[in-house]
C-alpha cells in the first residue's frame, strides 16, 4: 500500500511538472520553450515591394539547390575551414519573392551575433550559386550564406535579416578595409561561378 501511494505521488508530481511548465511565460501558445528562445525566421526588408519574414520551415519547403563549395578564411587562405555540399535556397529567389525595387543597390546582411556583411544586388541576381543554406553534408545548420569563390567573411551565419539598400552599405570586415568584392584569387580559388 505504501508503495502504491508513493507511485501515485510521483505520478502527480510528473503531471504537475509537465503541465505546470507549459503555463509559464505568460503565454498559452503551444510553442516549445526552445523555439521561443531564438528568432526562427529571416526578415527580408528595405528596398523591396513586399517585405516579409520567412520561417526556417518555409525556407526548407522552397525548391532547394545543392552547392559544393569550400569556405576559406583570409586568415589561413590555403586551409579550407569548411567544405562539402550545402543545401539551401538561391538568394535571388528570396529577393524575387519580395520584388526588388528600382534603386536597390546593395544587400546588407545581419546575423544574430551582430555580425554584418554585404553583396551587390546585381551579383546576387546573376548568380544562382549564392544560396541561403540550411544544411551542410546532410546535417542541419542555422541559415548561412554560401558565396562560392568569395572569402569566408561573406559567408554570414546565423542570418536574421536581409535588407536591400540604395547606398554602399559595408559589413563588419568590409568596413574594416577588407575587399568588398572578396574574390578568392590564386590556387585556393574553387567553386566560383
Ligand atoms: N554571424 C557571423 N558569421 C560569420 C562570422 C562571424 O563572426 N559571425 N565570421 C565570418 C568569417 S570571417 C569566416 S572565415 C567564417 C567562418 O566560418 P565558421 O565559423 O563556420 O568556421 O564565418 C563568417 N561568418
Ligand atoms: Mo574569416
GROMACS .gro file of C-alpha atoms and ligand atoms in nm:
model
  218
    1UNK     CA    1   0.000   0.000   0.000
    2UNK     CA    2   0.280   0.241   0.088
    3UNK     CA    3   0.448   0.164  -0.244
    4UNK     CA    4   0.128   0.240  -0.432
    5UNK     CA    5   0.084   0.571  -0.251
    6UNK     CA    6   0.442   0.662  -0.335
    7UNK     CA    7   0.389   0.574  -0.701
    8UNK     CA    8   0.074   0.788  -0.710
    9UNK     CA    9   0.264   1.076  -0.552
   10UNK     CA   10   0.539   1.052  -0.817
   11UNK     CA   11   0.277   1.040  -1.091
   12UNK     CA   12   0.109   1.354  -0.959
   13UNK     CA   13   0.446   1.532  -0.946
   14UNK     CA   14   0.518   1.432  -1.307
   15UNK     CA   15   0.182   1.561  -1.425
   16UNK     CA   16   0.223   1.888  -1.235
   17UNK     CA   17   0.575   1.924  -1.373
   18UNK     CA   18   0.469   1.870  -1.733
   19UNK     CA   19   0.163   2.093  -1.735
   20UNK     CA   20   0.293   2.344  -1.483
   21UNK     CA   21   0.588   2.439  -1.706
   22UNK     CA   22   0.366   2.494  -2.011
   23UNK     CA   23   0.177   2.767  -1.833
   24UNK     CA   24   0.488   2.976  -1.770
   25UNK     CA   25   0.592   3.274  -1.976
   26UNK     CA   26   0.256   3.449  -1.968
   27UNK     CA   27   0.154   3.299  -2.298
   28UNK     CA   28  -0.056   2.993  -2.351
   29UNK     CA   29   0.074   2.912  -2.701
   30UNK     CA   30   0.185   2.562  -2.784
   31UNK     CA   31   0.539   2.670  -2.884
   32UNK     CA   32   0.815   2.477  -2.715
   33UNK     CA   33   1.047   2.674  -2.484
   34UNK     CA   34   1.336   2.613  -2.727
   35UNK     CA   35   1.166   2.775  -3.026
   36UNK     CA   36   1.082   3.077  -2.812
   37UNK     CA   37   1.446   3.148  -2.733
   38UNK     CA   38   1.552   3.227  -3.087
   39UNK     CA   39   1.400   3.400  -3.385
   40UNK     CA   40   1.338   3.115  -3.624
   41UNK     CA   41   1.281   3.336  -3.925
   42UNK     CA   42   1.469   3.567  -4.159
   43UNK     CA   43   1.342   3.917  -4.227
   44UNK     CA   44   1.358   4.043  -4.587
   45UNK     CA   45   1.316   4.415  -4.597
   46UNK     CA   46   1.433   4.753  -4.729
   47UNK     CA   47   1.413   4.845  -5.098
   48UNK     CA   48   1.156   4.578  -5.185
   49UNK     CA   49   0.792   4.586  -5.291
   50UNK     CA   50   0.671   4.330  -5.036
   51UNK     CA   51   0.882   4.291  -4.720
   52UNK     CA   52   0.828   3.956  -4.550
   53UNK     CA   53   0.954   3.719  -4.286
   54UNK     CA   54   1.037   3.365  -4.384
   55UNK     CA   55   1.048   3.095  -4.119
   56UNK     CA   56   1.313   2.823  -4.130
   57UNK     CA   57   1.031   2.579  -4.210
   58UNK     CA   58   0.909   2.785  -4.504
   59UNK     CA   59   1.266   2.823  -4.628
   60UNK     CA   60   1.319   2.447  -4.624
   61UNK     CA   61   0.993   2.394  -4.811
   62UNK     CA   62   1.107   2.601  -5.113
   63UNK     CA   63   1.277   2.429  -5.409
   64UNK     CA   64   1.631   2.367  -5.295
   65UNK     CA   65   1.965   2.390  -5.463
   66UNK     CA   66   2.275   2.194  -5.376
   67UNK     CA   67   2.613   2.368  -5.399
   68UNK     CA   68   2.951   2.206  -5.340
   69UNK     CA   69   3.193   2.471  -5.219
   70UNK     CA   70   3.467   2.540  -4.968
   71UNK     CA   71   3.477   2.817  -4.712
   72UNK     CA   72   3.818   2.986  -4.678
   73UNK     CA   73   3.910   3.245  -4.418
   74UNK     CA   74   4.155   3.518  -4.522
   75UNK     CA   75   4.348   3.438  -4.202
   76UNK     CA   76   4.458   3.098  -4.338
   77UNK     CA   77   4.395   3.119  -4.711
   78UNK     CA   78   4.514   2.771  -4.803
   79UNK     CA   79   4.321   2.573  -4.548
   80UNK     CA   80   3.951   2.518  -4.612
   81UNK     CA   81   3.758   2.584  -4.293
   82UNK     CA   82   3.451   2.402  -4.405
   83UNK     CA   83   3.380   2.212  -4.720
   84UNK     CA   84   3.120   1.989  -4.866
   85UNK     CA   85   2.772   2.004  -5.004
   86UNK     CA   86   2.549   2.284  -4.891
   87UNK     CA   87   2.174   2.275  -4.945
   88UNK     CA   88   1.966   2.586  -4.949
   89UNK     CA   89   1.763   2.833  -5.150
   90UNK     CA   90   1.913   3.070  -5.406
   91UNK     CA   91   1.920   3.414  -5.251
   92UNK     CA   92   1.783   3.564  -5.571
   93UNK     CA   93   1.468   3.352  -5.533
   94UNK     CA   94   1.412   3.506  -5.190
   95UNK     CA   95   1.466   3.854  -5.335
   96UNK     CA   96   1.234   3.789  -5.630
   97UNK     CA   97   0.959   3.691  -5.386
   98UNK     CA   98   0.997   4.031  -5.222
   99UNK     CA   99   1.022   4.220  -5.551
  100UNK     CA  100   1.345   4.418  -5.584
  101UNK     CA  101   1.270   4.789  -5.607
  102UNK     CA  102   1.426   5.022  -5.859
  103UNK     CA  103   1.730   5.176  -5.694
  104UNK     CA  104   1.821   4.876  -5.477
  105UNK     CA  105   2.199   4.868  -5.499
  106UNK     CA  106   2.336   4.658  -5.217
  107UNK     CA  107   2.219   4.393  -4.977
  108UNK     CA  108   2.302   4.429  -4.609
  109UNK     CA  109   2.303   4.102  -4.414
  110UNK     CA  110   2.265   4.084  -4.037
  111UNK     CA  111   2.336   3.794  -3.801
  112UNK     CA  112   2.219   3.708  -3.454
  113UNK     CA  113   2.564   3.787  -3.308
  114UNK     CA  114   2.571   4.140  -3.456
  115UNK     CA  115   2.796   4.046  -3.747
  116UNK     CA  116   2.715   4.203  -4.085
  117UNK     CA  117   2.825   4.164  -4.444
  118UNK     CA  118   2.712   4.286  -4.786
  119UNK     CA  119   2.674   4.192  -5.151
  120UNK     CA  120   2.577   4.381  -5.464
  121UNK     CA  121   2.216   4.318  -5.573
  122UNK     CA  122   2.337   4.271  -5.931
  123UNK     CA  123   2.587   3.999  -5.832
  124UNK     CA  124   2.318   3.807  -5.648
  125UNK     CA  125   2.063   3.832  -5.930
  126UNK     CA  126   2.326   3.694  -6.172
  127UNK     CA  127   2.445   3.405  -5.958
  128UNK     CA  128   2.219   3.118  -5.862
  129UNK     CA  129   2.501   2.953  -5.663
  130UNK     CA  130   2.473   3.214  -5.390
  131UNK     CA  131   2.235   3.035  -5.156
  132UNK     CA  132   2.093   3.066  -4.807
  133UNK     CA  133   2.196   2.723  -4.683
  134UNK     CA  134   2.025   2.527  -4.407
  135UNK     CA  135   2.217   2.203  -4.442
  136UNK     CA  136   2.584   2.103  -4.474
  137UNK     CA  137   2.681   1.746  -4.558
  138UNK     CA  138   2.340   1.616  -4.457
  139UNK     CA  139   2.332   1.795  -4.122
  140UNK     CA  140   2.105   2.089  -4.038
  141UNK     CA  141   2.271   2.427  -3.982
  142UNK     CA  142   2.132   2.768  -3.896
  143UNK     CA  143   2.072   2.965  -4.214
  144UNK     CA  144   2.402   3.082  -4.359
  145UNK     CA  145   2.504   3.248  -4.681
  146UNK     CA  146   2.713   3.032  -4.915
  147UNK     CA  147   2.908   3.251  -5.157
  148UNK     CA  148   3.129   3.024  -5.369
  149UNK     CA  149   3.459   3.176  -5.470
  150UNK     CA  150   3.447   3.455  -5.211
  151UNK     CA  151   3.624   3.482  -4.876
  152UNK     CA  152   3.463   3.345  -4.564
  153UNK     CA  153   3.368   3.688  -4.432
  154UNK     CA  154   3.087   3.696  -4.691
  155UNK     CA  155   2.952   3.363  -4.560
  156UNK     CA  156   2.745   3.511  -4.279
  157UNK     CA  157   2.597   3.254  -4.042
  158UNK     CA  158   2.301   3.281  -3.807
  159UNK     CA  159   2.137   3.506  -4.065
  160UNK     CA  160   1.847   3.709  -3.923
  161UNK     CA  161   1.792   3.994  -4.168
  162UNK     CA  162   1.839   4.072  -4.537
  163UNK     CA  163   1.796   4.442  -4.612
  164UNK     CA  164   1.816   4.594  -4.958
  165UNK     CA  165   1.955   4.945  -4.961
  166UNK     CA  166   2.021   5.218  -5.216
  167UNK     CA  167   2.366   5.309  -5.086
  168UNK     CA  168   2.705   5.147  -5.046
  169UNK     CA  169   2.649   4.955  -4.721
  170UNK     CA  170   2.959   4.776  -4.596
  171UNK     CA  171   2.966   4.494  -4.342
  172UNK     CA  172   3.189   4.424  -4.043
  173UNK     CA  173   3.504   4.318  -4.230
  174UNK     CA  174   3.438   4.525  -4.541
  175UNK     CA  175   3.417   4.845  -4.337
  176UNK     CA  176   3.742   4.745  -4.164
  177UNK     CA  177   3.919   4.757  -4.501
  178UNK     CA  178   3.888   4.407  -4.643
  179UNK     CA  179   3.797   4.398  -5.014
  180UNK     CA  180   3.426   4.440  -5.067
  181UNK     CA  181   3.424   4.205  -5.368
  182UNK     CA  182   3.618   3.942  -5.168
  183UNK     CA  183   3.703   3.722  -5.467
  184UNK     CA  184   3.948   3.449  -5.376
  185UNK     CA  185   4.236   3.457  -5.618
  186UNK     CA  186   4.514   3.209  -5.672
  187UNK     CA  187   4.540   2.840  -5.601
  188UNK     CA  188   4.262   2.825  -5.345
  189UNK     CA  189   4.003   2.956  -5.587
  190UNK     CA  190   3.734   2.696  -5.633
  191UNK     CA  191   3.365   2.690  -5.700
  192UNK     CA  192   3.338   3.043  -5.834
  193UNK     CA  193   3.059   3.089  -6.079
  194LIG     N1  194   2.745   3.561  -3.779
  194LIG     C1  195   2.872   3.553  -3.817
  194LIG     N2  196   2.901   3.499  -3.936
  194LIG     C2  197   3.030   3.488  -3.976
  194LIG     C3  198   3.136   3.537  -3.895
  194LIG     C4  199   3.102   3.592  -3.768
  194LIG     O1  200   3.186   3.635  -3.689
  194LIG     N3  201   2.969   3.598  -3.732
  194LIG     N4  202   3.265   3.529  -3.939
  194LIG     C5  203   3.287   3.511  -4.085
  194LIG     C6  204   3.422   3.470  -4.118
  194LIG     S1  205   3.542   3.591  -4.117
  194LIG     C7  206   3.453   3.341  -4.155
  194LIG     S2  207   3.606   3.297  -4.212
  194LIG     C8  208   3.351   3.235  -4.147
  194LIG     C9  209   3.397   3.120  -4.058
  194LIG     O2  210   3.303   3.020  -4.062
  194LIG     P1  211   3.288   2.915  -3.946
  194LIG     O3  212   3.274   2.991  -3.817
  194LIG     O4  213   3.167   2.834  -3.979
  194LIG     O5  214   3.414   2.832  -3.946
  194LIG     O6  215   3.226   3.281  -4.099
  194LIG    C10  216   3.190   3.409  -4.143
  194LIG     N5  217   3.056   3.435  -4.097
  195LIG    MO1  218   3.741   3.481  -4.166
   0.00000   0.00000   0.00000
